[in-house]
Amino acid sequence: MKFRTIRRHFRESFKTLGRNGWMTFASVSAVTVTLLLVGVFVAIMLNLNKVADDLEHDVEMKVYVELAADEASTTALEDQIRETPGVAEVIYSSRDHELEQMISDFGDDLKLYEQSNPLREAFYVKAANPQQTAKVAQTIDEYPNTYEVVYGEGKVEKLFDFLNFGRTAGLVLILALLFTAMFLISNTIRITIVARKNEIGIMKLVGASNSFVRVPFVLEGIWMGILGSIIPILAVVFGYIEFYDYAEPRLRGEMIQILPPVPFLYIVSGLLFFMGIFIGIWGSFMSVRKFLKV
Amino acid sequence: MINMKDVYKKYANGVVAANGLNVKIAPGEFVYVVGPSGAGKSTFIKMMYREEKPTSGEIYVDGTNLVTLKNREVPFVRRKIGVVFQDFKLLPKLTVYENVAFAMEVIEAPSDSIRDRVTEVLDLVGLKSKARMLPTELSGGEQQRVSIARSIVNRPKVVIADEPTGNLDPETSWGIMNVFKDINEQLGTTIVMATHNKDIVNRIRHRVIAIEGGLIVRDEAEGVYGYEI
Ligand SMILES: Nc1ncnc2c1ncn2[C@@H]1O[C@H](COP(=O)(O)OP(=O)(O)O)[C@@H](O)[C@H]1O
Ligand SMILES: [Mg+2]
């Protein structure tokens, strides 16, 4: 294909957008509506995923040290825990510190224990992969000088099950939405191209090759995809910034955080933009294919 | 220029529209194809630019075997043949100028040569002043002129026309015939024209091929129409 032909195709694809006024409008609207849905949904899903991550990463285990352990064996245990595969973080807490914690949690009544502290030293341990907490806990439990490992057994497993279900459901929903979107858009584009079936036939009879007919259609699809992604991108960007400004101050200091607009909105915008282009190309390509056999 | 050997065409519905056609058309000839409705004239014409493929037999146009031609080579053959249709087949959203230019864009001609050549052929068919109009703004005769302009713009060796005057009133038809006459006489272009127009065939004498029931029943050098309708 010569350069002037490529130029011709670009020129032609822009002209056709205008010539087919309402058809362009219908296709662009279909893209807009679906990308708007996809955009809002992806924004919600990614944030829910973030929340799920936050919840997961809040899961930690507490390793109680045997009362009999001396300083050297406690240090040895700490090293052992640190070297355990799958351990991400170990924080030591002395007996005094444990008691302080307890007093601040349950009140000054417990201050009487300051005379003879019955508590054990402890390590707060986080697994690199929170879902491996139970397994890591089991390993640490075997170590000499470990008295007990506590991590909210049962509750944690339920939480993980719930989060995993949520993630899968979200993914399935997004895929279903994408599928519906593709269907809706390719149908709209098909309708607009069926209307041009005769034109395609004439082009072929005059000696146009398949690619000569197809390229302007596909370019047109790209422009429609881009046009259709503008409103959804703007809506998601401004909508999310609004939402973030509202929610972020209220969540300050909480365990659960929402995604900051950067780079999140770049990612979502890019996703919508390229999805628009992809849907446009795919829709035109599939629809025009049927009519090229003349 | 065109050479058909034992061409046989059976449509999917069982109709046999060509039942052993043997024809040779030399370069520069002007040939009428006549016959009653349903005789197989359009099928005969369509097989020359591969809108239809024969069931068996051989068809050569300018040395190319249209029967063994691969689908993706078809466009290249169509560019060497000008085709004029009874229903004009103009692209409705393109102007007169753009419709004619389209045939040159297809062969990837340089844009300044497109401009010169399109202006030239529009002048030839007498439509220079209507270049910016859309097909719907033209009369039938004018639309047919656009279609002819498009068919000759790439200087094909042969122009094939299926009842080009079929939808036109007699006066307009004579105008169209003059265009074909000029193309044939001045440019030496081979012309094959299916027609129902008795007056034209009898007044502007050329070779006449009469088809009935998918068979050539008559082939005369300075022939007459020979049918009453
Ligand atoms: N695409 C087609 N499918 C099936 N039958 C066809 C088709 N085109 C033409 N025919 C049949 O073939 C015969 C010849 O048609 P055609 O070549 O159009 O004749 P003419 O142009 O002389 O009127 C007719 O009986 C017609 O019904
Ligand atoms: Mg016919």
Coordinates of C-alpha atoms and ligand atoms in Angstrom, one line a residue:
Chain A
M1 CA 0.0 0.0 0.0
K2 CA 1.4 3.3 -1.1
F3 CA 1.7 6.3 1.3
R4 CA -0.7 8.3 -0.7
T5 CA -3.3 5.5 -0.4
I6 CA -2.8 5.5 3.4
R7 CA -3.3 9.2 3.4
R8 CA -6.4 8.7 1.3
H9 CA -7.8 6.2 3.7
F10 CA -7.3 8.6 6.7
R11 CA -9.0 11.4 4.8
E12 CA -11.8 9.1 3.7
S13 CA -12.3 7.7 7.2
F14 CA -12.8 11.2 8.6
K15 CA -15.2 12.2 5.9
T16 CA -17.3 9.1 6.4
L17 CA -17.7 9.9 10.0
G18 CA -19.5 13.1 9.0
R19 CA -21.3 11.6 6.0
N20 CA -22.9 8.9 8.1
G21 CA -24.0 11.4 10.8
W22 CA -26.6 9.4 12.8
M23 CA -24.8 6.1 12.3
T24 CA -21.6 7.5 13.7
F25 CA -23.7 9.0 16.6
A26 CA -25.3 5.6 17.3
S27 CA -22.0 3.8 17.4
V28 CA -20.2 6.4 19.4
S29 CA -23.1 6.5 21.9
A30 CA -23.0 2.7 22.3
V31 CA -19.3 2.9 22.9
T32 CA -19.8 5.7 25.4
V33 CA -22.5 4.0 27.4
T34 CA -20.6 0.7 27.7
L35 CA -17.2 2.3 28.5
L36 CA -18.9 4.4 31.1
L37 CA -20.2 1.2 32.7
V38 CA -16.9 -0.5 32.4
G39 CA -15.1 2.6 33.8
V40 CA -17.3 3.0 36.8
F41 CA -17.2 -0.8 37.5
V42 CA -13.4 -1.1 37.1
A43 CA -12.9 1.9 39.4
I44 CA -15.2 0.2 42.1
M45 CA -13.6 -3.2 41.6
L46 CA -10.0 -2.0 41.8
N47 CA -10.8 -0.1 45.0
L48 CA -12.6 -3.2 46.5
N49 CA -9.6 -5.1 45.6
K50 CA -7.4 -2.6 47.4
V51 CA -9.7 -2.9 50.5
A52 CA -9.3 -6.6 50.3
D53 CA -5.6 -6.3 50.1
D54 CA -5.6 -4.0 53.1
L55 CA -7.7 -6.4 55.1
E56 CA -5.4 -9.2 54.2
H57 CA -2.3 -7.4 55.0
D58 CA -3.7 -6.6 58.4
V59 CA -3.7 -10.3 59.2
E60 CA -0.7 -11.1 61.5
M61 CA 0.2 -13.8 63.9
K62 CA 1.5 -13.4 67.4
V63 CA 4.2 -15.8 68.5
Y64 CA 4.4 -16.3 72.3
V65 CA 7.8 -17.1 73.7
E66 CA 8.3 -19.8 76.4
L67 CA 8.7 -18.2 79.8
A68 CA 11.8 -20.3 80.4
A69 CA 13.6 -18.9 77.4
D70 CA 16.6 -16.8 78.2
E71 CA 17.7 -13.8 76.2
A72 CA 20.0 -15.8 73.9
S73 CA 17.4 -18.3 73.0
T74 CA 14.8 -15.6 72.4
T75 CA 17.2 -13.9 70.0
A76 CA 17.8 -17.3 68.4
L77 CA 14.1 -17.8 68.0
E78 CA 13.8 -14.4 66.4
D79 CA 16.5 -15.2 63.9
Q80 CA 14.8 -18.5 63.2
I81 CA 11.5 -16.9 62.6
R82 CA 13.1 -14.3 60.3
E83 CA 14.7 -17.0 58.3
T84 CA 11.5 -19.0 57.9
P85 CA 10.4 -19.0 54.3
G86 CA 7.3 -16.8 53.7
V87 CA 7.9 -14.5 56.6
A88 CA 7.9 -10.8 55.7
E89 CA 8.1 -8.9 59.0
V90 CA 9.0 -9.7 62.6
I91 CA 8.5 -7.2 65.4
Y92 CA 9.7 -8.0 68.9
S93 CA 7.5 -7.0 71.9
S94 CA 9.0 -7.3 75.4
R95 CA 6.9 -8.4 78.4
D96 CA 6.7 -4.8 79.7
H97 CA 5.6 -3.6 76.3
E98 CA 2.9 -6.4 76.2
L99 CA 1.6 -5.3 79.5
E100 CA 1.5 -1.6 78.5
Q101 CA -0.5 -2.6 75.5
M102 CA -2.9 -4.6 77.6
I103 CA -3.3 -1.7 80.1
S104 CA -4.0 0.7 77.3
D105 CA -6.5 -1.8 75.9
F106 CA -8.3 -2.9 79.0
G107 CA -7.7 -0.1 81.5
D108 CA -5.6 0.9 84.5
D109 CA -7.0 -1.9 86.7
L110 CA -4.3 -4.1 85.1
K111 CA -1.6 -1.8 86.5
L112 CA -1.4 -4.0 89.6
Y113 CA 0.4 -6.6 87.4
E114 CA 3.3 -4.2 87.0
Q115 CA 4.7 -5.7 90.2
S116 CA 4.9 -9.2 88.8
N117 CA 4.3 -9.3 85.1
P118 CA 2.7 -12.6 84.1
L119 CA 2.9 -12.0 80.4
R120 CA 5.2 -13.5 77.8
E121 CA 7.5 -11.9 75.3
A122 CA 6.1 -12.0 71.8
F123 CA 6.9 -11.6 68.2
Y124 CA 4.4 -10.1 65.8
V125 CA 4.9 -11.8 62.5
K126 CA 3.4 -11.1 59.1
A127 CA 3.5 -13.5 56.2
A128 CA 4.7 -12.3 52.8
N129 CA 1.6 -13.8 51.4
P130 CA -1.2 -13.3 54.0
Q131 CA -3.0 -16.3 52.7
Q132 CA -0.1 -18.4 53.8
T133 CA -0.5 -17.3 57.4
A134 CA -1.8 -20.6 58.7
K135 CA 1.1 -22.5 57.1
V136 CA 3.8 -20.2 58.4
A137 CA 2.1 -20.3 61.9
Q138 CA 2.4 -24.0 61.9
T139 CA 6.1 -24.0 61.0
I140 CA 6.9 -21.4 63.8
D141 CA 4.8 -23.4 66.2
E142 CA 7.3 -26.3 65.9
Y143 CA 10.3 -24.2 67.0
P144 CA 11.7 -24.8 70.5
N145 CA 11.0 -21.8 72.7
T146 CA 7.8 -21.1 70.9
Y147 CA 5.0 -21.4 73.4
E148 CA 2.1 -20.7 71.1
V149 CA 1.2 -19.0 67.8
V150 CA -2.1 -17.2 67.6
Y151 CA -3.6 -15.7 64.4
G152 CA -7.3 -15.7 64.7
E153 CA -7.6 -19.2 63.3
G154 CA -11.0 -19.9 61.6
K155 CA -11.8 -16.2 61.3
V156 CA -8.9 -15.5 59.1
E157 CA -9.7 -18.4 56.8
K158 CA -13.3 -17.1 56.5
L159 CA -12.0 -13.7 55.6
F160 CA -9.8 -15.1 52.9
D161 CA -12.6 -17.2 51.5
F162 CA -14.8 -14.2 51.4
L163 CA -12.1 -12.0 49.8
N164 CA -11.3 -14.6 47.2
F165 CA -14.9 -15.0 46.4
G166 CA -15.3 -11.3 46.0
R167 CA -12.3 -11.1 43.7
T168 CA -13.5 -13.9 41.5
A169 CA -17.0 -12.5 41.3
G170 CA -15.6 -9.1 40.4
L171 CA -13.5 -10.6 37.6
V172 CA -16.4 -12.6 36.3
L173 CA -18.7 -9.5 36.4
I174 CA -16.1 -7.4 34.5
L175 CA -15.7 -10.1 31.9
A176 CA -19.4 -10.4 31.5
L177 CA -19.7 -6.7 31.2
L178 CA -16.9 -6.6 28.6
F179 CA -18.6 -9.3 26.6
T180 CA -21.9 -7.5 26.7
A181 CA -20.2 -4.3 25.7
M182 CA -18.5 -6.0 22.7
F183 CA -21.7 -7.6 21.6
L184 CA -23.7 -4.3 21.9
I185 CA -21.1 -2.3 20.0
S186 CA -20.3 -4.8 17.3
N187 CA -24.1 -5.0 16.7
T188 CA -24.4 -1.3 16.4
I189 CA -21.4 -1.1 14.1
R190 CA -22.8 -4.0 12.1
I191 CA -26.1 -2.2 11.6
T192 CA -24.3 0.8 10.4
I193 CA -22.3 -1.3 8.0
V194 CA -25.2 -3.3 6.7
A195 CA -26.6 0.0 5.6
R196 CA -23.4 0.4 3.6
K197 CA -23.5 -3.2 2.2
N198 CA -24.3 -1.8 -1.3
E199 CA -21.5 0.6 -1.2
I200 CA -19.0 -2.1 -0.3
G201 CA -20.3 -4.2 -3.2
I202 CA -19.9 -1.3 -5.6
M203 CA -16.4 -0.6 -4.4
K204 CA -15.5 -4.2 -5.0
L205 CA -17.0 -4.2 -8.5
V206 CA -15.0 -1.1 -9.4
G207 CA -11.8 -3.1 -8.5
A208 CA -11.2 -2.2 -4.9
S209 CA -9.2 -4.9 -3.0
N210 CA -10.5 -6.1 0.4
S211 CA -8.0 -4.1 2.3
F212 CA -8.8 -0.9 0.3
V213 CA -12.4 -1.3 1.4
R214 CA -11.6 -2.4 4.9
V215 CA -8.9 0.1 6.0
P216 CA -11.1 3.2 6.0
F217 CA -13.8 1.3 7.9
V218 CA -11.4 0.1 10.5
L219 CA -9.9 3.6 10.8
E220 CA -13.5 4.9 11.2
G221 CA -13.9 2.3 14.0
I222 CA -10.8 3.6 15.7
W223 CA -12.1 7.2 15.6
M224 CA -15.5 6.1 16.9
G225 CA -13.8 4.2 19.7
I226 CA -11.7 7.2 20.7
L227 CA -14.7 9.6 20.5
G228 CA -16.7 7.1 22.6
S229 CA -14.0 6.9 25.3
I230 CA -13.8 10.7 25.9
I231 CA -16.9 11.1 28.0
P232 CA -16.3 8.0 30.1
I233 CA -12.7 9.0 30.8
L234 CA -13.7 12.5 31.8
A235 CA -16.6 11.1 33.9
V236 CA -14.4 8.6 35.7
V237 CA -11.5 11.1 36.2
F238 CA -13.6 13.9 37.7
G239 CA -16.0 11.6 39.4
Y240 CA -13.2 9.8 41.2
I241 CA -11.3 12.9 42.2
E242 CA -14.5 14.2 43.7
F243 CA -15.0 10.9 45.5
Y244 CA -11.4 10.8 46.7
D245 CA -11.6 14.3 48.1
Y246 CA -14.7 13.3 50.0
A247 CA -13.6 9.9 51.2
E248 CA -9.8 10.2 51.8
P249 CA -10.0 12.6 54.8
R250 CA -12.5 10.4 56.4
L251 CA -10.4 7.3 56.0
R252 CA -7.2 8.9 57.3
G253 CA -5.5 6.7 59.9
E254 CA -7.9 3.8 59.1
M255 CA -6.7 0.4 58.2
I256 CA -8.7 0.6 54.9
Q257 CA -7.5 3.1 52.3
I258 CA -8.7 3.9 48.8
L259 CA -6.5 4.2 45.8
P260 CA -4.9 7.6 45.3
P261 CA -5.9 9.2 41.9
V262 CA -2.4 8.9 40.6
P263 CA -1.5 6.5 39.0
F264 CA -4.9 4.9 39.3
L265 CA -6.7 7.3 37.0
Y266 CA -4.0 7.1 34.4
I267 CA -4.4 3.4 34.4
V268 CA -8.2 3.5 34.1
S269 CA -8.1 6.2 31.5
G270 CA -5.6 4.3 29.5
L271 CA -7.7 1.2 29.8
L272 CA -10.8 2.9 28.6
F273 CA -9.0 4.6 25.7
F274 CA -7.4 1.4 24.4
M275 CA -10.6 -0.5 25.0
G276 CA -12.4 2.0 22.9
I277 CA -9.9 1.7 20.1
F278 CA -9.9 -2.1 20.4
I279 CA -13.7 -2.3 20.3
G280 CA -13.8 0.0 17.3
I281 CA -11.3 -2.0 15.3
W282 CA -12.8 -5.3 16.2
G283 CA -16.3 -4.2 15.5
S284 CA -15.5 -2.7 12.1
F285 CA -13.3 -5.6 11.2
M286 CA -15.9 -8.3 12.0
S287 CA -18.8 -6.4 10.4
V288 CA -17.1 -5.5 7.1
R289 CA -15.7 -9.0 6.7
K290 CA -19.1 -10.4 5.8
F291 CA -19.7 -8.1 2.8
L292 CA -16.3 -8.4 1.1
K293 CA -17.1 -11.5 -0.9
V294 CA -18.3 -9.8 -4.1
Chain B
M1 CA -9.5 -9.5 -26.2
I2 CA -12.2 -11.7 -24.9
N3 CA -12.3 -15.4 -25.5
M4 CA -14.9 -17.8 -24.2
K5 CA -14.6 -21.6 -24.7
D6 CA -17.5 -24.0 -23.9
V7 CA -18.7 -21.8 -21.0
Y8 CA -21.4 -23.4 -19.0
K9 CA -23.1 -21.8 -16.0
K10 CA -25.6 -23.4 -13.7
Y11 CA -26.9 -21.3 -10.8
A12 CA -27.3 -22.8 -7.3
N13 CA -31.1 -22.9 -7.9
G14 CA -30.5 -25.2 -10.9
V15 CA -31.1 -22.6 -13.7
V16 CA -28.7 -23.0 -16.6
A17 CA -27.9 -19.5 -17.7
A18 CA -25.0 -20.4 -20.1
N19 CA -25.2 -23.6 -22.0
G20 CA -21.9 -23.8 -23.9
L21 CA -20.9 -20.4 -25.0
N22 CA -18.1 -20.0 -27.6
V23 CA -17.2 -16.4 -28.4
K24 CA -14.1 -14.4 -29.6
I25 CA -14.2 -10.7 -29.4
A26 CA -11.2 -8.9 -31.0
P27 CA -9.6 -5.7 -29.7
G28 CA -11.4 -2.5 -30.7
E29 CA -14.7 -4.3 -31.6
F30 CA -18.1 -3.0 -30.7
V31 CA -20.5 -5.8 -29.8
Y32 CA -24.1 -5.8 -29.0
V33 CA -25.5 -8.7 -26.9
V34 CA -29.3 -9.1 -27.5
G35 CA -32.0 -11.6 -26.6
P36 CA -35.2 -11.9 -24.6
S37 CA -35.4 -11.4 -20.9
G38 CA -33.9 -14.3 -19.0
A39 CA -31.9 -15.4 -22.0
G40 CA -28.6 -15.2 -20.1
K41 CA -27.2 -11.8 -21.3
S42 CA -26.4 -10.5 -17.9
T43 CA -24.8 -13.8 -16.9
F44 CA -22.7 -13.7 -20.0
I45 CA -21.6 -10.1 -19.1
K46 CA -21.0 -10.8 -15.4
M47 CA -18.7 -13.7 -16.2
M48 CA -16.4 -11.3 -18.1
Y49 CA -15.5 -9.4 -14.9
R50 CA -15.9 -12.3 -12.5
E51 CA -19.0 -11.2 -10.7
E52 CA -20.1 -14.7 -11.6
K53 CA -17.8 -17.7 -12.2
P54 CA -18.7 -20.3 -14.8
T55 CA -19.4 -23.8 -13.7
S56 CA -17.1 -25.1 -16.5
G57 CA -15.3 -23.7 -19.5
E58 CA -12.6 -21.1 -20.0
I59 CA -12.8 -17.3 -20.1
Y60 CA -9.8 -15.2 -21.2
V61 CA -9.9 -11.4 -20.9
D62 CA -6.8 -9.6 -22.2
G63 CA -4.9 -12.9 -21.7
T64 CA -6.0 -13.5 -18.1
N65 CA -7.8 -16.7 -17.4
L66 CA -10.8 -15.6 -15.3
V67 CA -11.7 -19.1 -14.3
T68 CA -8.5 -20.0 -12.5
L69 CA -8.0 -16.5 -11.2
K70 CA -7.6 -16.4 -7.4
N71 CA -10.1 -14.3 -5.4
R72 CA -7.5 -11.9 -4.3
E73 CA -6.4 -11.3 -7.9
V74 CA -9.9 -10.4 -9.0
P75 CA -9.6 -6.7 -8.1
F76 CA -6.5 -6.4 -10.5
V77 CA -8.5 -7.8 -13.4
R78 CA -11.5 -5.6 -12.6
R79 CA -9.3 -2.5 -12.8
K80 CA -8.4 -3.4 -16.4
I81 CA -12.1 -3.7 -17.4
G82 CA -14.6 -0.8 -17.3
V83 CA -18.0 -1.9 -16.2
V84 CA -21.2 0.1 -16.7
F85 CA -24.4 -1.1 -15.0
Q86 CA -28.0 -0.6 -15.8
D87 CA -28.6 0.8 -12.3
F88 CA -25.4 2.9 -12.4
K89 CA -24.0 1.6 -9.1
L90 CA -22.7 5.0 -8.0
L91 CA -21.5 5.5 -4.4
P92 CA -24.4 7.6 -3.0
K93 CA -22.5 9.7 -0.6
L94 CA -19.7 10.7 -2.9
T95 CA -19.9 13.5 -5.4
V96 CA -19.7 13.0 -9.2
Y97 CA -16.0 13.9 -9.0
E98 CA -15.3 11.6 -6.1
N99 CA -17.1 8.7 -7.7
V100 CA -14.9 8.8 -10.7
A101 CA -11.8 9.5 -8.7
F102 CA -12.5 6.4 -6.6
A103 CA -11.7 4.1 -9.5
M104 CA -8.3 5.8 -9.7
E105 CA -7.6 5.8 -6.0
V106 CA -8.2 2.1 -6.1
I107 CA -5.2 1.7 -8.5
E108 CA -3.2 4.1 -6.2
A109 CA -2.7 6.7 -8.9
P110 CA -0.9 9.9 -7.8
S111 CA -3.3 12.6 -6.8
D112 CA -2.4 15.2 -9.4
S113 CA -2.9 12.7 -12.2
I114 CA -6.2 11.8 -10.6
R115 CA -7.2 15.4 -10.7
D116 CA -6.3 15.9 -14.3
R117 CA -7.7 12.7 -15.6
V118 CA -11.1 12.9 -13.7
T119 CA -11.6 16.4 -15.0
E120 CA -10.7 15.2 -18.5
V121 CA -13.2 12.3 -18.5
L122 CA -16.0 14.4 -16.9
D123 CA -15.4 16.8 -19.8
L124 CA -15.7 13.9 -22.2
V125 CA -19.1 12.8 -20.9
G126 CA -20.2 16.4 -20.6
L127 CA -20.5 16.6 -16.8
K128 CA -17.6 19.0 -15.9
S129 CA -20.0 21.5 -14.5
K130 CA -21.7 19.0 -12.2
A131 CA -18.6 17.6 -10.7
R132 CA -19.5 18.7 -7.1
M133 CA -23.0 17.3 -7.2
L134 CA -24.2 14.1 -5.5
P135 CA -25.7 11.3 -7.7
T136 CA -29.1 11.9 -6.3
E137 CA -29.0 15.5 -7.6
L138 CA -28.6 14.2 -11.2
S139 CA -31.0 12.8 -13.8
G140 CA -30.8 9.2 -14.8
G141 CA -28.9 10.0 -18.0
E142 CA -26.4 12.1 -16.1
Q143 CA -25.9 9.4 -13.5
Q144 CA -25.2 6.9 -16.4
R145 CA -22.6 9.3 -17.8
V146 CA -20.9 9.4 -14.4
S147 CA -20.9 5.6 -14.4
I148 CA -19.3 5.6 -17.9
A149 CA -16.8 8.2 -16.9
R150 CA -15.8 6.0 -14.0
S151 CA -15.6 2.9 -16.3
I152 CA -13.1 4.6 -18.7
V153 CA -11.1 6.7 -16.3
N154 CA -8.3 4.1 -16.0
R155 CA -8.2 3.7 -19.8
P156 CA -9.3 0.1 -19.9
K157 CA -8.9 -1.9 -23.0
V158 CA -12.5 -3.1 -22.7
V159 CA -15.7 -1.6 -21.4
I160 CA -18.6 -3.9 -20.6
A161 CA -22.1 -2.5 -20.2
D162 CA -25.2 -4.3 -19.1
E163 CA -28.2 -2.5 -20.5
P164 CA -26.7 1.0 -20.0
T165 CA -29.7 2.7 -21.5
G166 CA -32.3 0.3 -19.9
N167 CA -33.5 2.9 -17.4
L168 CA -33.2 5.9 -19.7
D169 CA -35.6 7.7 -22.1
P170 CA -34.9 7.4 -25.9
E171 CA -33.3 10.8 -26.3
T172 CA -31.0 10.4 -23.3
S173 CA -30.1 6.9 -24.6
W174 CA -28.8 8.4 -27.9
G175 CA -26.6 10.7 -25.9
I176 CA -25.2 7.8 -24.0
M177 CA -24.6 5.9 -27.2
N178 CA -22.6 8.8 -28.6
V179 CA -20.3 8.6 -25.6
F180 CA -19.8 4.9 -26.2
K181 CA -19.2 5.6 -29.9
D182 CA -16.5 8.2 -29.1
I183 CA -14.8 5.8 -26.6
N184 CA -14.8 3.1 -29.2
E185 CA -13.8 5.1 -32.2
Q186 CA -11.4 7.6 -30.6
L187 CA -9.7 5.5 -27.9
G188 CA -10.1 2.1 -29.7
T189 CA -11.7 0.6 -26.6
T190 CA -13.4 -2.7 -27.0
I191 CA -17.1 -2.4 -26.1
V192 CA -19.5 -5.2 -25.2
M193 CA -23.0 -4.0 -24.5
A194 CA -26.1 -6.0 -23.6
T195 CA -29.1 -4.1 -24.7
H196 CA -32.9 -4.2 -25.4
N197 CA -32.8 -1.1 -27.5
K198 CA -33.9 -2.1 -31.0
D199 CA -33.6 1.4 -32.5
I200 CA -30.0 1.8 -31.4
V201 CA -28.9 -1.7 -32.6
N202 CA -30.5 -1.1 -35.9
R203 CA -29.3 2.4 -36.4
I204 CA -25.8 2.2 -35.2
R205 CA -24.7 -1.0 -36.8
H206 CA -22.2 -3.2 -35.1
R207 CA -21.6 -6.9 -34.5
V208 CA -24.7 -8.5 -32.9
I209 CA -24.6 -11.6 -30.7
A210 CA -28.0 -13.0 -29.9
I211 CA -28.4 -15.2 -26.9
E212 CA -31.4 -17.4 -26.1
G213 CA -31.7 -20.0 -23.4
G214 CA -28.0 -19.7 -22.6
L215 CA -26.9 -20.3 -26.2
I216 CA -25.6 -18.1 -28.9
V217 CA -28.2 -18.4 -31.6
R218 CA -26.9 -15.7 -33.9
D219 CA -23.6 -13.8 -34.4
E220 CA -23.5 -11.3 -37.3
A221 CA -21.0 -8.7 -38.2
E222 CA -23.3 -5.8 -39.1
G223 CA -26.3 -7.3 -37.4
V224 CA -29.8 -6.1 -36.6
Y225 CA -31.8 -6.4 -33.4
G226 CA -34.1 -9.1 -34.8
Y227 CA -36.7 -9.1 -32.1
E228 CA -40.0 -7.4 -32.1
I229 CA -39.9 -5.9 -28.6
Ligands
LIG1 N1 -27.9 -15.1 -9.2 C1 -28.8 -15.9 -9.8 N2 -29.2 -17.0 -9.1 C2 -30.1 -17.9 -9.7 N3 -30.6 -17.7 -11.0 C3 -30.2 -16.6 -11.7 C4 -29.3 -15.7 -11.1 N4 -29.0 -14.7 -12.0 C5 -29.8 -15.0 -13.1 N5 -30.5 -16.2 -12.9 C6 -31.3 -16.9 -13.8 O1 -30.6 -17.1 -15.0 C7 -31.3 -16.9 -16.1 C8 -30.5 -15.9 -17.0 O2 -30.6 -14.6 -16.3 P1 -29.8 -13.3 -16.9 O3 -28.5 -13.7 -17.2 O4 -30.0 -12.3 -15.9 O5 -30.7 -13.0 -18.2 P2 -30.9 -11.7 -19.0 O6 -29.9 -10.7 -18.5 O7 -30.7 -12.0 -20.4 O8 -32.3 -11.2 -18.7 C9 -32.7 -16.4 -15.7 O9 -33.5 -17.5 -15.7 C10 -32.4 -16.0 -14.3 O10 -33.6 -16.2 -13.5
MG2 MG -30.1 -8.8 -17.7

